Structure formats: C-alpha cells, structure tokens
Short mmCIF file of C-alpha atoms and ligand atoms in Angstrom, two decimals:
data_model
loop_
_atom_site.label_atom_id
_atom_site.label_comp_id
_atom_site.label_asym_id
_atom_site.label_seq_id
_atom_site.Cartn_x
_atom_site.Cartn_y
_atom_site.Cartn_z
CA MET A 176 86.98 173.61 27.49
CA ASN A 177 84.30 174.15 30.08
CA PRO A 178 81.94 171.38 31.14
CA ILE A 179 78.47 171.44 29.63
CA SER A 180 75.38 171.61 31.80
CA LEU A 181 72.80 169.20 30.42
CA LYS A 182 69.11 170.31 29.82
CA SER A 183 67.24 167.99 32.12
CA PHE A 184 63.54 167.84 33.16
CA VAL A 185 62.81 166.50 36.59
CA TYR A 186 59.41 165.27 37.97
CA GLU A 187 59.28 164.45 41.72
CA ALA A 188 56.37 162.79 43.45
CA GLN A 189 55.68 163.41 47.14
CA GLN A 190 55.90 159.65 47.88
CA ARG A 191 59.41 158.26 47.95
CA GLY A 192 60.34 155.80 45.20
CA PRO A 193 62.95 154.90 42.62
CA ARG A 194 65.01 157.49 40.94
CA VAL A 195 64.66 156.84 37.21
CA LEU A 196 66.89 158.49 34.46
CA ILE A 197 65.70 158.41 30.86
CA LEU A 198 68.17 159.51 28.12
CA GLY A 199 67.72 160.41 24.46
CA ALA A 200 70.21 161.26 21.72
CA VAL A 201 73.41 160.11 23.54
CA HIS A 202 74.23 159.58 19.89
CA GLY A 203 73.16 162.81 18.14
CA ASN A 204 71.63 161.29 14.99
CA GLU A 205 69.33 158.90 16.98
CA THR A 206 66.09 160.96 17.04
CA CYS A 207 63.60 158.47 18.32
CA GLY A 208 64.56 159.13 21.99
CA PRO A 209 64.01 162.89 21.89
CA ILE A 210 60.68 162.40 20.01
CA GLY A 211 59.33 159.68 22.38
CA ILE A 212 60.43 161.49 25.47
CA GLN A 213 58.94 164.86 24.26
CA LYS A 214 55.64 163.16 23.60
CA PHE A 215 55.52 161.74 27.08
CA MET A 216 56.42 165.14 28.66
CA ASP A 217 53.74 166.92 26.52
CA GLU A 218 51.17 164.33 28.03
CA MET A 219 52.52 164.95 31.51
CA ALA A 220 51.99 168.74 30.97
CA VAL A 221 48.29 168.16 30.32
CA GLY A 222 47.79 165.78 33.18
CA GLN A 223 47.55 162.60 31.14
CA HIS A 224 50.03 160.80 33.45
CA LYS A 225 50.70 161.40 37.15
CA LEU A 226 53.86 160.49 38.86
CA LEU A 227 52.81 158.30 41.81
CA ASN A 228 56.12 158.01 43.57
CA GLY A 229 59.79 158.56 43.15
CA ARG A 230 61.66 160.84 40.71
CA VAL A 231 62.07 160.72 36.97
CA THR A 232 64.68 162.81 35.28
CA PHE A 233 64.51 163.16 31.36
CA ILE A 234 67.37 164.42 29.31
CA PRO A 235 65.84 164.25 25.89
CA ILE A 236 68.94 165.34 24.00
CA VAL A 237 72.19 164.45 25.79
CA ASN A 238 74.53 165.33 22.90
CA GLU A 239 73.02 168.68 21.79
CA LYS A 240 75.80 169.65 19.35
CA ALA A 241 75.83 166.27 17.61
CA HIS A 242 72.07 166.30 17.53
CA ALA A 243 72.05 169.76 15.80
CA LEU A 244 74.51 168.43 13.22
CA ASN A 245 72.65 165.12 12.85
CA VAL A 246 75.84 163.18 13.46
CA ARG A 247 76.56 160.27 15.86
CA PHE A 248 79.13 162.36 17.71
CA VAL A 249 81.26 165.45 17.17
CA ASP A 250 84.74 164.40 18.49
CA GLU A 251 84.39 160.95 20.10
CA ASN A 252 81.77 158.30 20.82
CA LEU A 253 79.96 159.51 23.98
CA ASN A 254 78.94 155.90 24.83
CA ARG A 255 82.48 154.71 25.33
CA ASN A 256 85.04 155.72 28.02
CA VAL A 257 82.39 157.27 30.19
CA MET A 258 84.15 159.11 33.04
CA PRO A 259 83.81 162.50 34.60
CA HIS A 260 86.66 164.26 32.84
CA GLN A 261 87.91 167.19 34.99
CA THR A 262 89.49 169.04 32.11
CA PRO A 263 87.49 168.21 29.03
CA GLN A 264 89.41 168.38 25.67
CA ASN A 265 86.35 168.11 23.33
CA ASN A 266 82.59 168.24 23.01
CA GLU A 267 81.83 164.79 24.33
CA GLN A 268 84.32 164.99 27.24
CA ALA A 269 82.58 168.31 28.15
CA ILE A 270 79.31 166.44 28.41
CA MET A 271 80.69 163.71 30.65
CA PRO A 272 80.84 165.43 34.13
CA ASP A 273 77.18 166.25 34.23
CA LEU A 274 76.21 163.06 32.44
CA CYS A 275 78.14 160.98 35.07
CA ARG A 276 76.54 163.03 37.89
CA HIS A 277 73.08 161.94 36.63
CA LEU A 278 74.16 158.32 35.96
CA SER A 279 75.62 157.98 39.52
CA ASP A 280 72.37 159.33 41.01
CA CYS A 281 69.75 156.93 39.62
CA ASP A 282 68.39 153.53 40.54
CA VAL A 283 67.04 152.92 37.07
CA LEU A 284 68.43 153.91 33.71
CA LEU A 285 66.71 153.83 30.27
CA ASP A 286 69.00 154.93 27.59
CA ILE A 287 67.15 155.23 24.28
CA HIS A 288 69.09 154.58 20.97
CA SER A 289 68.50 153.53 17.41
CA ALA A 290 70.67 151.44 15.06
CA SER A 291 72.24 152.33 11.69
CA GLU A 292 70.31 149.49 9.97
CA THR A 293 66.66 148.52 10.41
CA THR A 294 66.21 146.02 13.17
CA PRO A 295 63.53 144.71 15.54
CA PRO A 296 63.61 146.57 18.78
CA TYR A 297 65.87 145.05 21.41
CA ALA A 298 67.68 145.84 24.62
CA PHE A 299 71.30 145.36 25.83
CA ILE A 300 71.39 144.19 29.37
CA ASN A 301 73.89 142.63 31.88
CA ALA A 302 72.13 139.55 33.10
CA THR A 303 75.36 138.30 34.84
CA LEU A 304 75.43 141.43 37.11
CA HIS A 305 71.76 141.94 37.29
CA PRO A 306 69.49 139.02 36.41
CA HIS A 307 66.42 141.23 36.98
CA GLU A 308 67.33 143.28 33.90
CA ILE A 309 65.86 140.50 31.77
CA GLU A 310 62.43 141.21 33.29
CA TYR A 311 62.95 144.96 33.01
CA ALA A 312 63.73 144.41 29.24
CA ARG A 313 60.80 142.06 28.78
CA HIS A 314 58.30 144.60 30.14
CA LEU A 315 59.57 147.41 27.90
CA GLY A 316 57.90 145.57 24.94
CA VAL A 317 61.03 144.64 23.09
CA ALA A 318 61.31 141.27 21.38
CA TYR A 319 64.88 140.53 22.43
CA ALA A 320 67.39 141.35 25.17
CA VAL A 321 71.07 140.63 24.67
CA THR A 322 73.55 140.00 27.38
CA GLY A 323 77.19 138.75 27.60
CA TRP A 324 79.16 141.41 25.83
CA GLU A 325 81.89 141.53 28.41
CA ASP A 326 82.25 137.69 28.57
CA ALA A 327 82.32 137.35 24.74
CA TYR A 328 85.07 139.84 24.45
CA LYS A 329 86.93 138.42 27.46
CA LYS A 330 86.82 135.01 25.81
CA ILE A 331 89.01 136.23 22.94
CA GLY A 332 91.11 138.53 24.96
CA THR A 333 89.89 141.95 23.58
CA TYR A 334 87.96 143.21 26.50
CA ASP A 335 88.93 146.64 27.61
CA GLU A 336 87.10 147.96 30.66
CA THR A 337 87.65 151.70 29.96
CA THR A 338 86.52 151.76 26.37
CA SER A 339 83.75 149.37 27.23
CA THR A 340 82.29 151.72 29.84
CA GLY A 341 79.14 153.29 28.31
CA THR A 342 76.17 154.85 30.14
CA THR A 343 74.84 151.60 31.38
CA GLU A 344 78.12 150.27 32.60
CA TYR A 345 78.86 153.56 34.47
CA ALA A 346 75.38 153.56 36.10
CA ARG A 347 75.73 149.95 37.22
CA LYS A 348 78.87 150.79 39.11
CA PHE A 349 76.60 152.86 41.36
CA GLY A 350 74.09 150.13 41.68
CA ALA A 351 71.60 150.99 38.96
CA THR A 352 69.43 148.65 36.99
CA ALA A 353 70.36 149.87 33.56
CA LEU A 354 69.59 149.09 29.97
CA THR A 355 69.99 150.46 26.46
CA ILE A 356 67.14 150.07 24.11
CA GLU A 357 67.61 150.06 20.37
CA CYS A 358 64.25 151.18 19.01
CA GLY A 359 64.85 150.16 15.41
CA GLY A 360 66.85 151.83 12.67
CA HIS A 361 67.51 155.54 12.65
CA VAL A 362 64.95 156.11 9.94
CA ASP A 363 62.46 153.47 10.85
CA GLU A 364 59.09 155.13 11.24
CA PHE A 365 58.13 152.85 14.14
CA ALA A 366 61.23 153.82 16.22
CA PRO A 367 59.79 156.89 18.00
CA ARG A 368 56.68 154.94 18.97
CA VAL A 369 58.92 152.15 20.36
CA ALA A 370 60.80 154.82 22.34
CA TYR A 371 57.55 156.33 23.71
CA ASP A 372 56.22 152.88 24.65
CA ALA A 373 59.53 152.16 26.39
CA VAL A 374 59.23 155.35 28.53
CA ILE A 375 55.59 154.49 29.51
CA ASN A 376 56.41 150.76 30.12
CA CYS A 377 59.51 151.56 32.20
CA LEU A 378 57.63 154.01 34.45
CA ARG A 379 54.71 151.45 34.72
CA TYR A 380 57.01 148.51 35.40
CA PHE A 381 58.60 150.38 38.29
CA GLU A 382 55.05 151.34 39.51
CA MET A 383 55.70 155.17 39.08
CA ILE A 384 52.69 155.83 36.88
CA GLU A 385 49.28 154.09 36.65
CA GLY A 386 48.69 151.18 34.31
CA GLU A 387 50.41 147.85 33.61
CA ALA A 388 53.51 147.53 31.61
CA GLN A 389 52.87 145.55 28.31
CA PRO A 390 55.48 142.87 27.85
CA ALA A 391 56.14 141.70 24.24
CA ALA A 392 54.07 138.64 23.21
CA ASN A 393 57.29 136.88 22.13
CA PHE A 394 60.38 137.62 24.05
CA THR A 395 63.80 135.92 23.81
CA ALA A 396 66.76 136.72 26.17
CA LEU A 397 70.05 136.04 24.18
CA LYS A 398 73.55 135.58 25.30
CA LEU A 399 76.27 136.85 23.08
CA GLU A 400 78.65 133.85 22.44
CA ASN A 401 81.07 134.84 19.67
CA VAL A 402 82.61 138.00 18.36
CA PHE A 403 84.30 137.51 15.00
CA TYR A 404 86.88 140.09 13.81
CA LYS A 405 87.52 140.68 10.22
CA GLN A 406 91.20 139.44 9.85
CA ALA A 407 91.63 140.06 6.17
CA ALA A 408 89.71 141.01 2.91
CA GLY A 409 86.55 138.97 2.53
CA ALA A 410 82.76 139.05 2.52
CA HIS A 411 79.75 137.77 4.49
CA ALA A 412 78.52 134.40 3.06
CA ARG A 413 75.16 136.12 2.52
CA GLN A 414 73.26 139.27 3.50
CA TRP A 415 72.85 138.42 7.22
CA ARG A 416 70.24 140.25 9.39
CA SER A 417 70.30 140.66 13.10
CA PHE A 418 68.31 137.93 14.94
CA GLU A 419 68.28 135.71 11.80
CA PRO A 420 68.59 132.08 12.90
CA MET A 421 71.73 130.11 12.07
CA ALA A 422 73.02 126.55 12.84
CA ALA A 423 76.29 125.24 14.03
CA GLY A 424 78.57 124.69 11.08
CA ASP A 425 76.87 127.37 8.88
CA ILE A 426 79.40 129.44 6.97
CA LEU A 427 79.11 133.01 8.16
CA ALA A 428 81.82 134.70 6.15
CA GLN A 429 84.54 133.89 3.64
CA TYR A 430 88.07 135.34 3.16
CA GLU A 431 89.36 136.10 -0.27
CA THR A 432 92.16 133.71 0.52
CA GLY A 433 89.64 130.92 0.94
CA GLY A 434 89.32 130.61 4.79
CA VAL A 435 85.91 130.70 6.28
CA ILE A 436 84.21 131.65 9.62
CA THR A 437 81.74 129.04 10.72
CA ALA A 438 78.97 129.17 13.41
CA GLN A 439 80.09 127.41 16.49
CA HIS A 440 76.57 126.88 17.88
CA ASP A 441 72.93 126.98 16.94
CA GLY A 442 71.54 130.40 17.53
CA VAL A 443 71.11 133.85 15.85
CA ILE A 444 73.25 136.36 14.04
CA LEU A 445 73.72 139.69 15.66
CA LEU A 446 74.80 143.03 14.35
CA PRO A 447 76.34 141.90 11.00
CA ARG A 448 78.67 144.47 9.68
CA PRO A 449 79.39 143.45 5.97
CA ASN A 450 81.46 146.49 5.37
CA ALA A 451 83.55 146.44 8.51
CA PRO A 452 87.21 147.46 7.86
CA VAL A 453 89.89 144.75 8.45
CA GLY A 454 90.65 144.60 12.15
CA GLU A 455 87.21 145.40 13.42
CA GLU A 456 84.17 143.38 14.51
CA TRP A 457 82.66 141.63 11.45
CA ILE A 458 79.79 139.53 12.90
CA TYR A 459 78.42 138.39 16.23
CA THR A 460 76.49 135.17 17.15
CA ALA A 461 74.26 134.59 20.12
CA GLN A 462 72.06 131.89 21.61
CA PRO A 463 69.04 131.90 23.84
CA LEU A 464 69.72 131.99 27.58
CA PRO A 465 68.48 128.95 29.38
CA ARG A 466 65.23 129.86 31.08
CA PRO A 467 65.41 130.19 34.75
CA SER A 468 63.92 126.97 36.33
ZN1 LIG B 650 73.27 154.76 19.74
#
C-alpha cells in the first residue's frame, strides 16, 4: 500500500515564530475538529485574523477514509503505535509517514478530539515532561487537564511504550509542547465551538494572532493515580461520570463473585467504562495536582 499524502493548509507569517500544528479527525467520527478548524480558516480567508508570526499548519481531516465512513478508524487506531511505517499494510499505517513528518516538524501541537460519551471539555497533557503544558491547557478554555497516564500504567506494570505512542507522545519526542483536547462527546452540540475556541486560544496563547487567550474561569489540573482493569464479570457500583468527585474508600465497582474495587484516595472518577470487556480498563481515578508554590 502506498503512503497517503495528507491534505494540509499552511499559513506562514514573515516574522519568525513557533511552528504550530493543528489536527482534526485523527479519529474519523470525531467531527468537532474539522468543523472548528474550517470555521477558523474561513475567517482567515476574509481577513478576520492575521498571522503575526510563525507558521500554522492545519490538517482538518487526518483520517479521511474513516471520516467518510463516520468510524473511529478503518483498520487500526491511528492514535496508537504512531511511527513512520516504510511499508504500510493498511489505511492507518499509510497515513503515518506523512503524519509523522508533520509531528516531527512542529513546536506546538493541538490535536482535537471528542469522546464517545458526553463530557466537560478537557485536555490530556504530560506535566512530568513538560510542566508548561498545564498553562497551555488552562489557556485553551478547558476546565480540566489530565496528566500522569504513563506513570499510572507503569505503577501496575502494563505500560507499553509502542502502543502508548499517540500523536502527542510522538511530537514530544521531537521537543514539541503537545496536547490532545477532548471537546465533549461526539454528538454534543457545544463540541465544535469548543474546538474553534481552542484553535483561537492556542494561536493567541502563543502570540501568533491578535487578542488574549481566554482561560477557563475554573481550571483543575489532575494527575491520573489508578487504572483499574476489569478482572471478571461485574458492574460499576453506580453510573459514574468523568470528573465526578469520590472519596477514599468509596466502592467503585463490584464483581459478581463479591469482590469490590475501592477508591484509594480522594479525587475524581475518570473515563468510566461500564461495559468494558473483561481484561480491559474499567475505571480510572485521579486527584488534583498540587499547585506550584
Ligand atoms: Zn479521539
């Protein structure tokens, strides 16, 4: 299979500045990115924004085939195992060489996604590698940023560097400040607006267009603490929602055999998957990062 050349739109100012890469529809059925990016590019076309310095590259629809089919991916999750396959075997591998070229050639990455369930907008960051990604996330307008995925999986011995390399992890290998924003659920009406605001706020935060980035009024940076796998048949103790508060000792889930999973700390629930198959991640917990003193 031949590598696919991605449809990108590049704006370059005369003044030198950061190289920003903004992606939509890495997962084909996540439509807020393409809509939010297109709205911004339409406004650029009529002179509503002017690039002051640097270069911004938009790839509104990274996975065109999956997007056309309204599916997450065609053959494999494009946001795992990101590497420049020399001899691609399927649709997603064919996207990767050009995607990797873009990811390795940016200083800032904004990868725009949505979630399968409705959720408040939030960002995935790596505050261990790049503490400044907290401020980047805060200025996008999201209420939460979540860090610590690698550590939480390492803690239970299920971390795998290859499968864990998504767009942001790959871009960070080349020094980029990178984050993934989840703008809401796939069908949430507010998601395209969140995506559009994130584009504007990102370019404002890095001083590439005029105006001030608008940080969220309330913002919490969270560290993922525990990943609980579903070991056998069972059910969540109740219908948890992401970012719902919980306290140490709360029962999170119960096995049919009677065993329970309990919260090990005060904090919040993340990404509950009530219908996860046995052997997969079932529920996550996180707690606020200590504020820098
Ligand atoms: Zn996604």
